[in-house]
Amino acid sequence: MGLDFDVKTFCHNLRATKPPYECPVESCRKVYKSYSGIEYHLYHYDHEHPAPAQGSPQKKRKGRVTGPGSPAERSEHSHSPVRESMTYAEAQRMVELEIRGRVHRISIFQNLDVLSEEDSGAEDPPSAGTAGAAACNGEKKDSSSHHHMNPLVKLPEVVFRELDQDRPDAPPRPMSYYRYIDKSAEELDEEVEYDIDEEDYIWLDIMNDRRRADGVVPIPQELFEYLMDRLEKESYFESHNKADPSSLIDEDAVCCICNDGECQNSNVILFCDMCNLAVHQECYGVPYIPEGQWLCRRCLQSPSRAVDCALCPNKGGAFKQTDDARWAHVVCALWIPEVCFANTVFLEPIDSIEHIPPARWKLTCYICKQRGSGACIQCHKANCYTAFHVTCAQQAGLYMKMEPVRETGANGTSFSVRKTAYCDIHTPPGSALPLTGVGGASVGSSHSEGEAEDEEDVAGGEEDGKGWSSERAKRAKAKSRLKMKRARKILAERRAAAPVVSVPCIPPHKLSKITSNLTVQRKSQFMQRLHSYWTLKRQSRNGVPLLRRLQTHLQSQRNTEDGQEKHSMLKEQLKAWQRLRHDLERARLLVELIRKREKLKRETIKMQEAALEMQLTPFLVLLRSTLEQLQERDTNNFFTEPVPLSEVHTHTHTALTEVS
């Protein structure tokens, strides 16, 4: 429009002011009472070519006002006329609209004709100019204008009917529009539950590249998932029929940390579903029994790679991670004095390994004969510096005991743990070589028969003499060396042995049945490679099923068997408690009868004692009854104490004189 300022910025700043608003153009200077009026004026009014003042309205011709679409009107002005501002009262009564370049105002109280499409086609409808002119002039149409409407066109009418009162209400709406129903195990067995992962993608791409090179159609991903799913389920069915999952459970299993097989309701033994590790809840730091599958920390964080202990050279056992991302045995962290746990509830991570002095790392274990491959502890006997690894001592059955100690000092009462470990020579006589856990319960590996005889020989050697004593001591040392040699051999075999993984196998006829359902080329060759890949993948996961539902089912089956055993044990305990309660009730009745009998006997003896006293000393009985009557009459207690002679001396002398 040729304005020398930004209209948008000007309108934005104008909002902060109050009306009236004046046009900033020098040639215009129109004043508006509303913000919308000045805004519309600035955006639509052409200040360079202002429109002349609007003339008188045109005359009607043949009952019509010439509309803006007429040729005469088009030749005059094609742009919008000047829009005059309305007052607030007019804005409440008028509707302003622009038709074909002209602005018209129509009263909201004015009756308008309704025309159908047929009428508009047959006869030109009243132009907007007619309505605008009528609105501007304030003319009101009378009722005679309704003859322009088509009598066949009617406004829609409402159609309704009343229902009987006896009809029931609408049925209640459901509580939920969507409902999820779990599928049964039979339905899940027919579906494909296996999801392809990145490792499968790589293997399948390699196989498909080979098949393309040989001119064979590649295997789609859907078929690969179906075949892996069938292999998993067929192996599960086979192991389920043979009861293979329960064969891994050792009924006599003990905790590998404390070597204790006892458990309580709050401290049960947990089994890892991958490596079958057995640990107590308190020994391994598991405060709550998990639901479903439970994996130890090593199988959870490093399932396919073996880990080494940072504190000993032995493998296997209960591991936890250290604060520097290494691994260590929980039992090693418990026994080495400088090592501790960052969280004493979950017993992880193991920290303060850097605080172990260098001298401890340089000690040589007298069991495995290795030096510098871990931190050793030493015998608790004074002047004995025999060193050994914690796990080596556990395997050799040395005496290792933890017991809580209560110390009372100036700062109050504190509790600590006293750890005692002896070599095989300084083992206390008569001890069963206990190895205790955190709770301090003495359990574990006892002596063999030869070792027990050896202890008896050493203990009895002092009675025989110095010669016999030295000879028996030599025999004890020889047996000790033989024992350590056996332990060293077992530890070496365990370090060199590969972990045992139980991978379920599929019978050949089942594999042939799966192969026969395929319609791809070279299906036998592909199934052999797929079966080998599936076997290796199961071995890398230590035999754990690849389907999550089957993983949880193994644990649930184990829990079901344990639940049945616990149920039978509870029944037996309930019967024993019922028998005990019955016996206690009978004992209570018997004691009550004895009490009544003794009470009657006591009363009888009292009566016999009174009769015998009356026969032997009747005068004493009479005096006692007389004294009791006098005490009842002496309410003021005058004769409670004896009368002194100083008070009755005169009366006594007078009485004696009269008597004489």
C-alpha positions as MATLAB code, in Angstrom:
seq = 'MGLDFDVKTFCHNLRATKPPYECPVESCRKVYKSYSGIEYHLYHYDHEHPAPAQGSPQKKRKGRVTGPGSPAERSEHSHSPVRESMTYAEAQRMVELEIRGRVHRISIFQNLDVLSEEDSGAEDPPSAGTAGAAACNGEKKDSSSHHHMNPLVKLPEVVFRELDQDRPDAPPRPMSYYRYIDKSAEELDEEVEYDIDEEDYIWLDIMNDRRRADGVVPIPQELFEYLMDRLEKESYFESHNKADPSSLIDEDAVCCICNDGECQNSNVILFCDMCNLAVHQECYGVPYIPEGQWLCRRCLQSPSRAVDCALCPNKGGAFKQTDDARWAHVVCALWIPEVCFANTVFLEPIDSIEHIPPARWKLTCYICKQRGSGACIQCHKANCYTAFHVTCAQQAGLYMKMEPVRETGANGTSFSVRKTAYCDIHTPPGSALPLTGVGGASVGSSHSEGEAEDEEDVAGGEEDGKGWSSERAKRAKAKSRLKMKRARKILAERRAAAPVVSVPCIPPHKLSKITSNLTVQRKSQFMQRLHSYWTLKRQSRNGVPLLRRLQTHLQSQRNTEDGQEKHSMLKEQLKAWQRLRHDLERARLLVELIRKREKLKRETIKMQEAALEMQLTPFLVLLRSTLEQLQERDTNNFFTEPVPLSEVHTHTHTALTEVS';
ca = [
       0.000    0.000    0.000;
       3.023    2.256    0.063;
       3.146    2.883    3.808;
       6.450    3.989    5.271;
       6.108    1.864    8.458;
       5.536   -1.800    9.352;
       1.809   -2.325    9.898;
       2.303   -5.527   11.891;
       4.730   -3.908   14.358;
       2.536   -0.831   14.670;
      -0.553   -2.947   15.477;
       1.430   -4.972   17.980;
       2.525   -1.836   19.843;
      -0.986   -0.411   19.582;
      -2.378   -3.211   21.766;
      -0.712   -1.678   24.836;
      -2.635    1.625   24.416;
      -6.260    2.516   24.989;
      -8.846    3.760   22.412;
      -9.531    5.870   20.511;
      -7.016    4.873   17.796;
      -5.945    7.299   15.045;
      -4.550    6.351   11.677;
      -0.864    7.453   11.515;
      -1.066    8.411    7.795;
      -1.059   12.201    7.411;
      -3.572   12.206    4.560;
      -6.041    9.952    6.427;
      -6.060   10.596   10.208;
      -9.244    8.554   10.757;
     -10.192    7.746   14.335;
     -11.533    4.333   15.444;
     -12.986    3.304   18.771;
     -11.951   -0.380   18.554;
      -8.666   -2.122   17.877;
     -10.228   -4.357   15.231;
     -11.390   -1.296   13.268;
      -7.986    0.353   13.104;
      -6.342   -2.982   12.309;
      -8.714   -3.683    9.403;
      -8.278   -0.098    8.162;
      -4.475   -0.356    8.072;
      -4.423   -3.737    6.336;
      -7.163   -3.159    3.692;
      -7.477    0.572    3.021;
      -5.502    1.931    0.054;
      -4.052    5.216    1.239;
      -2.435    5.999   -2.134;
      -5.763    5.839   -4.055;
      -8.482    6.723   -1.581;
     -12.022    5.986   -2.747;
     -14.459    8.869   -3.192;
     -17.397    9.291   -0.893;
     -20.185    6.814   -1.536;
     -23.084    8.385   -3.410;
     -26.792    8.004   -3.022;
     -28.214    4.557   -3.509;
     -29.292    3.562   -6.994;
     -32.873    3.472   -7.999;
     -34.786    0.252   -8.159;
     -35.638   -1.180  -11.523;
     -38.345   -3.816  -11.928;
     -38.393   -4.437   -8.244;
     -34.660   -5.130   -8.083;
     -31.602   -3.184   -7.136;
     -28.737   -3.382   -9.557;
     -26.184   -5.727   -8.005;
     -22.475   -5.367   -7.986;
     -22.219   -7.944  -10.737;
     -23.853   -5.704  -13.348;
     -21.736   -4.279  -16.175;
     -22.359   -0.743  -15.149;
     -21.162   -1.453  -11.645;
     -18.059   -3.297  -12.811;
     -17.025   -0.342  -14.950;
     -17.100    2.126  -12.086;
     -14.970    0.653   -9.294;
     -13.490   -2.822   -8.864;
     -11.974   -2.240   -5.450;
     -13.606   -2.309   -2.050;
     -15.199    0.946   -0.914;
     -14.216    2.728    2.205;
     -15.357    0.773    5.268;
     -16.891    3.087    7.805;
     -16.550    2.245   11.475;
     -19.601    1.184   13.463;
     -20.539    2.111   16.952;
     -20.821   -0.525   19.654;
     -24.625   -0.512   19.433;
     -24.514   -0.936   15.637;
     -21.995   -3.770   15.910;
     -24.414   -5.602   18.202;
     -27.293   -5.286   15.682;
     -25.549   -5.491   12.290;
     -23.580   -8.149   10.392;
     -20.887   -6.833    8.049;
     -19.764   -8.877    5.020;
     -18.016   -8.223    1.722;
     -19.480   -9.565   -1.538;
     -17.839   -8.958   -4.935;
     -15.667   -6.147   -3.641;
     -18.395   -4.299   -1.739;
     -19.077   -4.198    1.985;
     -22.678   -4.768    3.068;
     -24.339   -4.533    6.445;
     -27.385   -6.629    7.261;
     -29.516   -6.287   10.357;
     -29.889   -9.388   12.452;
     -33.602   -8.636   12.831;
     -34.245   -8.606    9.065;
     -36.152  -11.535    7.490;
     -34.286  -13.206    4.621;
     -35.745  -15.363    1.898;
     -34.765  -19.025    1.626;
     -34.354  -20.234   -1.960;
     -33.642  -23.728   -3.227;
     -31.156  -24.619   -5.933;
     -33.981  -25.032   -8.486;
     -35.240  -21.549   -7.775;
     -31.776  -20.089   -7.994;
     -31.316  -21.757  -11.366;
     -34.672  -20.741  -12.745;
     -34.729  -17.233  -11.345;
     -31.868  -15.051  -10.198;
     -31.805  -14.838   -6.424;
     -31.928  -11.535   -4.722;
     -28.528  -10.028   -4.998;
     -26.420   -9.201   -2.023;
     -26.667   -5.592   -3.112;
     -30.400   -5.724   -2.581;
     -29.922   -7.082    0.907;
     -27.161   -4.558    1.594;
     -29.206   -1.681    0.345;
     -32.170   -2.766    2.343;
     -29.981   -3.094    5.401;
     -28.339    0.286    4.936;
     -31.612    2.060    4.352;
     -33.190    0.271    7.281;
     -36.070   -1.022    5.223;
     -37.938   -4.007    6.498;
     -39.613   -6.445    4.204;
     -43.226   -7.206    4.868;
     -44.888  -10.554    4.794;
     -45.641  -10.202    1.097;
     -42.021  -11.016    0.284;
     -42.628  -14.648    1.136;
     -44.110  -15.254   -2.303;
     -40.554  -15.562   -3.651;
     -40.066  -18.800   -1.632;
     -40.837  -22.127   -3.194;
     -43.838  -23.582   -1.409;
     -42.484  -27.128   -1.913;
     -39.345  -26.436    0.132;
     -39.879  -26.818    3.868;
     -37.605  -26.714    6.829;
     -36.888  -30.111    8.438;
     -39.285  -31.089   11.166;
     -38.517  -33.110   14.239;
     -40.011  -36.605   14.283;
     -40.269  -38.407   17.591;
     -42.445  -40.861   19.468;
     -43.013  -41.569   23.104;
     -42.012  -44.933   24.533;
     -44.073  -46.935   26.967;
     -43.202  -46.537   30.609;
     -43.191  -50.300   31.168;
     -40.215  -50.892   28.902;
     -36.938  -51.708   30.694;
     -34.022  -49.331   30.782;
     -31.108  -49.585   28.437;
     -28.757  -52.505   29.136;
     -25.738  -51.641   31.306;
     -22.526  -50.811   29.539;
     -19.580  -53.189   29.912;
     -16.887  -52.335   32.444;
     -14.185  -52.360   29.793;
     -14.286  -52.149   26.023;
     -11.085  -54.154   25.592;
     -10.323  -57.338   27.444;
      -7.100  -59.346   27.203;
      -7.300  -63.111   27.687;
      -4.085  -65.022   28.219;
      -3.553  -67.845   25.817;
      -3.198  -71.361   27.084;
       0.035  -73.326   26.868;
      -1.376  -75.434   24.041;
      -2.198  -72.338   22.002;
       1.240  -70.833   22.644;
       2.906  -74.049   21.505;
       1.304  -73.632   18.089;
       2.422  -70.012   17.693;
       5.870  -68.653   16.817;
       7.325  -67.059   19.942;
      10.935  -66.758   18.862;
      12.244  -63.289   17.957;
      15.275  -62.990   15.710;
      18.211  -61.067   17.206;
      21.348  -59.444   15.806;
      23.377  -62.636   16.001;
      20.700  -64.450   14.011;
      20.640  -61.660   11.427;
      24.382  -62.053   10.805;
      24.232  -65.851   10.558;
      21.210  -65.795    8.276;
      22.855  -63.232    5.979;
      25.931  -65.461    5.670;
      23.754  -68.483    4.832;
      21.705  -66.535    2.301;
      24.850  -65.213    0.602;
      26.065  -68.775    0.175;
      22.693  -69.878   -1.172;
      22.623  -66.992   -3.679;
      26.109  -67.913   -4.824;
      24.875  -71.468   -5.450;
      21.786  -70.194   -7.262;
      19.350  -71.149   -4.492;
      16.515  -69.028   -3.132;
      17.470  -67.437    0.227;
      15.684  -68.263    3.476;
      13.230  -65.571    4.693;
      13.336  -64.334    8.280;
       9.855  -65.619    9.060;
      10.861  -69.170    8.163;
      14.032  -68.862   10.265;
      12.001  -67.767   13.326;
       9.571  -70.645   12.780;
      12.355  -73.240   12.614;
      14.162  -71.894   15.692;
      10.859  -71.879   17.571;
      10.176  -75.506   16.651;
      13.683  -76.587   17.676;
      13.278  -74.918   21.068;
       9.857  -76.423   21.740;
      10.739  -79.915   20.540;
      13.814  -79.960   22.793;
      11.692  -78.719   25.676;
       9.066  -81.417   25.105;
      11.785  -84.076   25.010;
      13.446  -82.864   28.218;
      10.056  -82.465   29.905;
       9.100  -86.057   29.127;
      12.420  -87.300   30.508;
      12.185  -85.026   33.582;
      15.525  -83.519   32.701;
      15.118  -80.165   34.531;
      14.833  -81.815   37.931;
      17.954  -83.895   37.352;
      20.134  -80.822   37.804;
      18.803  -80.224   41.312;
      20.919  -81.713   44.083;
      18.842  -82.477   47.150;
      21.989  -82.503   49.312;
      23.355  -79.259   47.878;
      25.145  -76.891   50.243;
      25.936  -73.210   49.987;
      29.222  -72.734   48.132;
      30.087  -69.770   50.385;
      29.536  -71.221   53.861;
      29.350  -74.952   53.005;
      26.115  -75.208   54.997;
      23.114  -77.162   53.770;
      20.715  -75.869   56.417;
      18.210  -73.196   55.450;
      15.377  -71.264   57.058;
      12.302  -69.486   55.758;
      14.149  -66.168   55.728;
      17.435  -67.638   54.459;
      16.777  -70.267   51.815;
      19.212  -71.740   49.307;
      18.851  -70.296   45.794;
      19.900  -72.128   42.617;
      21.114  -70.262   39.550;
      19.104  -71.318   36.494;
      22.181  -71.213   34.239;
      25.149  -72.563   36.228;
      23.155  -74.286   39.028;
      25.090  -72.356   41.692;
      23.724  -72.899   45.228;
      23.979  -69.999   47.687;
      22.164  -68.765   50.774;
      20.230  -65.509   50.548;
      22.276  -63.899   53.312;
      25.583  -65.279   52.056;
      25.090  -63.883   48.523;
      23.154  -60.724   49.383;
      19.653  -61.551   48.077;
      17.238  -60.033   50.623;
      14.088  -60.985   48.677;
      13.319  -64.252   46.898;
      12.887  -63.434   43.178;
       9.906  -64.680   41.196;
      10.565  -66.823   38.152;
      14.085  -67.102   36.843;
      17.041  -66.229   39.068;
      20.590  -65.832   37.770;
      23.756  -65.193   39.716;
      25.724  -62.056   38.956;
      28.233  -63.850   36.720;
      25.562  -65.497   34.538;
      23.583  -62.254   34.421;
      26.423  -59.942   33.382;
      28.907  -62.308   31.712;
      26.984  -65.404   30.551;
      29.203  -66.396   27.626;
      32.661  -65.527   29.010;
      34.409  -67.086   31.987;
      35.626  -64.750   34.718;
      38.672  -64.911   36.984;
      38.869  -64.007   40.643;
      41.082  -61.029   41.467;
      41.920  -62.481   44.905;
      42.711  -66.151   44.135;
      43.674  -68.341   41.153;
      40.659  -70.676   41.379;
      37.633  -70.634   39.100;
      33.995  -71.370   39.750;
      31.934  -70.383   42.752;
      29.947  -67.334   43.785;
      31.302  -64.189   42.117;
      30.531  -60.503   42.551;
      31.939  -57.538   40.672;
      34.487  -55.174   42.196;
      34.439  -51.399   42.075;
      37.028  -51.440   39.252;
      34.919  -53.739   36.976;
      36.771  -56.949   37.910;
      35.385  -60.100   39.545;
      36.109  -61.758   42.887;
      34.733  -64.552   45.057;
      32.368  -63.500   47.810;
      34.115  -65.856   50.247;
      37.510  -64.291   49.409;
      36.122  -60.824   50.106;
      34.718  -62.050   53.430;
      38.000  -63.454   54.724;
      40.612  -60.968   53.528;
      40.736  -58.262   56.236;
      41.334  -55.229   54.012;
      38.495  -56.000   51.587;
      34.913  -54.943   52.301;
      31.545  -54.476   50.577;
      30.165  -51.108   49.542;
      26.615  -52.298   50.291;
      26.384  -54.691   53.228;
      22.820  -55.767   52.345;
      23.352  -56.767   48.705;
      27.076  -57.528   49.288;
      28.194  -55.649   46.193;
      30.330  -54.194   44.820;
      33.543  -55.478   46.377;
      35.848  -52.561   47.079;
      39.049  -51.595   48.917;
      41.123  -54.169   47.029;
      43.739  -51.482   46.513;
      44.179  -51.308   50.319;
      45.629  -54.832   50.436;
      49.327  -54.505   51.368;
      51.893  -55.708   48.802;
      53.262  -58.259   51.277;
      49.978  -60.165   51.170;
      50.178  -60.458   47.374;
      53.692  -61.908   47.625;
      52.757  -64.772   49.983;
      52.968  -68.325   48.644;
      49.965  -70.613   49.186;
      51.187  -73.865   50.729;
      48.233  -75.746   49.192;
      48.431  -74.781   45.499;
      52.122  -73.698   45.637;
      51.381  -70.520   43.642;
      52.832  -67.120   44.450;
      51.641  -63.727   43.299;
      48.367  -65.098   41.858;
      46.141  -63.714   44.576;
      46.008  -62.495   48.152;
      46.575  -65.062   50.916;
      45.616  -65.201   54.573;
      47.774  -66.765   57.306;
      47.318  -69.242   60.143;
      45.912  -67.761   63.343;
      48.388  -69.668   65.499;
      51.075  -67.504   67.045;
      54.484  -67.758   65.349;
      52.935  -69.716   62.431;
      53.201  -67.910   59.111;
      51.647  -70.551   56.873;
      49.741  -68.791   54.074;
      46.916  -70.095   51.925;
      44.234  -68.805   49.581;
      40.691  -68.718   50.943;
      39.231  -70.957   48.232;
      42.201  -73.360   48.529;
      41.592  -73.651   52.267;
      37.893  -74.196   51.595;
      38.675  -77.038   49.215;
      41.276  -78.565   51.557;
      38.857  -78.479   54.500;
      40.904  -76.292   56.827;
      39.496  -74.928   60.070;
      37.872  -71.550   59.293;
      35.344  -70.005   61.639;
      33.462  -66.718   61.867;
      31.667  -65.761   65.066;
      30.017  -62.519   66.178;
      31.650  -60.695   69.087;
      29.905  -58.199   71.376;
      32.164  -55.477   72.709;
      31.137  -53.007   75.419;
      33.162  -49.824   75.778;
      32.895  -46.172   76.692;
      31.059  -45.399   73.444;
      28.490  -48.132   74.010;
      28.009  -51.680   72.772;
      29.317  -52.648   69.346;
      29.262  -55.888   67.401;
      32.067  -57.237   65.261;
      33.037  -60.496   63.574;
      36.012  -62.514   64.740;
      37.613  -64.623   62.015;
      39.777  -67.584   62.912;
      41.619  -69.778   60.398;
      44.215  -72.469   61.116;
      46.426  -74.593   58.941;
      45.996  -78.367   59.126;
      48.850  -78.757   61.651;
      47.496  -76.250   64.180;
      43.869  -77.230   63.912;
      42.364  -77.258   67.442;
      42.005  -80.838   68.701;
      38.501  -82.249   68.630;
      37.243  -79.680   66.123;
      35.385  -80.677   63.007;
      37.213  -78.184   60.792;
      34.268  -75.788   60.441;
      33.880  -73.278   57.651;
      31.274  -70.731   58.595;
      29.451  -68.062   56.691;
      28.290  -64.628   57.638;
      25.802  -65.911   60.193;
      28.496  -67.681   62.193;
      26.919  -71.157   62.097;
      29.720  -73.700   62.322;
      29.293  -76.231   59.539;
      31.169  -77.967   56.865;
      33.871  -80.341   55.937;
      34.774  -82.779   58.629;
      37.815  -85.014   58.825;
      38.025  -88.311   57.099;
      38.415  -91.459   59.160;
      42.185  -91.511   58.672;
      42.478  -87.878   59.740;
      40.387  -88.513   62.872;
      42.609  -91.446   63.787;
      45.617  -89.245   63.170;
      44.295  -86.652   65.621;
      43.694  -89.334   68.238;
      47.227  -90.598   67.706;
      48.699  -87.104   68.065;
      46.608  -86.422   71.175;
      47.620  -89.718   72.746;
      51.261  -89.360   71.837;
      51.925  -87.119   74.823;
      51.112  -90.002   77.181;
      53.514  -92.409   75.504;
      56.739  -90.474   75.672;
      58.877  -88.178   73.666;
      60.036  -90.850   71.234;
      56.589  -92.009   70.374;
      55.387  -88.385   70.231;
      57.953  -87.333   67.642;
      57.189  -90.415   65.589;
      53.444  -89.746   65.596;
      54.063  -86.099   64.725;
      55.979  -87.234   61.659;
      53.089  -89.466   60.686;
      50.672  -86.546   61.102;
      52.818  -84.316   58.905;
      53.046  -87.034   56.261;
      49.263  -87.421   56.215;
      48.881  -83.657   56.098;
      51.165  -83.459   53.077;
      49.185  -86.229   51.373;
      45.959  -84.384   52.109;
      47.281  -81.115   50.699;
      48.530  -82.958   47.627;
      45.053  -84.338   46.960;
      43.513  -80.880   47.402;
      46.121  -79.389   45.058;
      45.266  -81.984   42.419;
      41.524  -81.315   42.695;
      42.046  -77.558   42.394;
      44.253  -77.991   39.321;
      41.624  -80.195   37.672;
      38.916  -77.639   38.390;
      40.973  -74.814   36.928;
      41.657  -76.791   33.755;
      38.175  -78.276   33.352;
      35.620  -76.665   31.039;
      32.242  -75.746   32.476;
      29.622  -78.466   32.176;
      26.693  -77.348   30.040;
      23.574  -79.447   29.644;
      22.145  -78.900   26.140;
      18.938  -80.811   25.399;
      19.036  -82.810   22.210;
      16.335  -83.414   19.612;
      15.595  -86.983   18.460;
      16.362  -87.637   14.771;
      12.759  -88.478   13.923;
      11.585  -85.131   15.333;
      14.205  -83.301   13.285;
      13.181  -85.227   10.166;
       9.546  -84.323   10.765;
      10.406  -80.611   10.919;
      12.506  -80.918    7.746;
       9.726  -82.688    5.831;
       7.375  -79.734    6.339;
       9.758  -77.361    4.526;
       9.317  -76.440    0.865;
      12.686  -74.799    0.226;
      15.582  -76.052   -1.850;
      18.376  -78.006   -0.176;
      16.384  -78.181    3.032;
      18.345  -81.087    4.541;
      21.647  -79.235    4.267;
      20.151  -76.061    5.702;
      18.522  -77.904    8.618;
      21.825  -79.540    9.551;
      23.548  -76.155    9.653;
      20.634  -74.606   11.537;
      20.682  -77.409   14.109;
      24.427  -76.919   14.646;
      23.949  -73.162   15.014;
      21.119  -73.686   17.508;
      23.251  -76.125   19.554;
      26.180  -73.690   19.705;
      23.884  -70.856   20.716;
      22.433  -72.924   23.543;
      25.947  -73.833   24.689;
      26.949  -70.167   24.737;
      23.985  -69.503   27.047;
      24.922  -72.452   29.298;
      21.911  -74.479   28.202;
      19.252  -71.890   29.059;
      16.254  -71.990   26.659;
      16.061  -69.212   24.090;
      12.336  -68.673   24.757;
      11.570  -66.694   27.905;
       8.384  -68.627   28.598;
      10.297  -71.892   28.767;
      12.886  -70.314   31.092;
      10.242  -69.351   33.620;
       8.521  -72.726   33.254;
      11.633  -74.558   34.437;
      11.700  -72.459   37.585;
       7.950  -72.838   38.111;
       8.252  -76.616   37.763;
      11.042  -76.589   40.328;
       8.938  -74.411   42.626;
       5.978  -76.800   42.182;
       8.042  -79.784   43.280;
       9.398  -77.831   46.222;
       5.869  -76.724   47.077;
       4.610  -80.306   47.153;
       7.451  -81.370   49.420;
       6.849  -78.411   51.710;
       3.119  -79.207   51.763;
       3.748  -82.787   52.841;
       6.258  -81.626   55.442;
       3.750  -79.131   56.801;
       1.150  -81.864   57.047;
       3.511  -84.035   59.051;
       4.395  -81.115   61.295;
       0.717  -80.340   61.816;
       0.032  -83.915   62.867;
       2.977  -83.867   65.260;
       1.800  -80.581   66.784;
      -1.710  -82.011   67.178;
      -0.354  -85.077   68.983;
       1.790  -82.863   71.175;
      -1.179  -80.645   72.017;
      -3.253  -83.697   72.944;
      -0.489  -84.976   75.219;
      -0.096  -81.550   76.839;
      -3.846  -81.377   77.504;
      -3.775  -84.763   79.185;
      -0.776  -83.679   81.264;
      -2.605  -80.494   82.289;
      -5.642  -82.463   83.476;
      -3.413  -84.848   85.411;
      -1.601  -81.965   87.118;
      -4.939  -80.392   88.058;
      -6.096  -83.625   89.690;
      -2.811  -83.899   91.577;
      -3.205  -80.328   92.839;
      -6.684  -81.021   94.187;
      -5.487  -84.210   95.855;
      -2.608  -82.456   97.574;
      -4.923  -79.689   98.740;
      -7.238  -82.234  100.420;
      -4.252  -83.979  101.972;
      -3.020  -80.688  103.428;
      -6.394  -79.914  104.994;
      -6.580  -83.400  106.476;
      -3.116  -83.104  107.990;
      -4.016  -79.741  109.545;
      -7.095  -81.245  111.201;
      -5.065  -84.170  112.539;
      -2.427  -81.779  113.882;
      -5.075  -79.718  115.775;
      -6.641  -82.818  117.326;
      -3.274  -84.168  118.459;
      -2.332  -80.825  119.998;
      -5.631  -80.740  121.950;
      -4.907  -84.181  123.348;
      -1.310  -83.530  124.357;
      -1.344  -79.868  125.516;
      -4.925  -78.749  126.239;
      -3.724  -75.971  128.632;
      -1.703  -74.280  125.876;
      -4.661  -74.396  123.558;
      -6.848  -72.776  126.218;
      -4.284  -70.045  126.934;
      -3.882  -69.353  123.223;
      -7.630  -68.911  122.775;
      -7.796  -66.681  125.874;
      -4.948  -64.513  124.615;
      -6.671  -64.120  121.282;
      -9.865  -62.949  123.004;
      -7.899  -60.406  125.092;
      -6.233  -59.048  121.963;
      -9.630  -58.593  120.365;
     -10.863  -56.560  123.361;
      -7.681  -54.417  123.624;
      -8.626  -52.139  120.736;
      -6.204  -49.374  121.855;
      -3.257  -51.766  122.153;
      -2.515  -50.955  125.821;
      -1.060  -54.364  126.560;
       0.785  -54.831  123.314;
       4.124  -54.089  125.008;
       5.138  -55.150  128.598;
       4.704  -52.541  131.420;
       8.090  -51.275  132.870;
       8.812  -51.675  136.638;
       9.325  -47.944  137.096;
       5.668  -47.347  136.493;
       4.344  -50.095  138.777;
       7.035  -50.103  141.531;
       4.933  -48.248  144.198;
       1.851  -50.311  143.587;
       3.877  -53.486  143.707;
       5.515  -52.539  147.102;
       2.107  -51.702  148.627;
       0.653  -54.942  147.426;
       3.529  -56.933  148.887;
       3.187  -55.167  152.293;
      -0.483  -55.964  152.481;
       0.163  -59.557  151.611;
       2.810  -59.844  154.314;
];
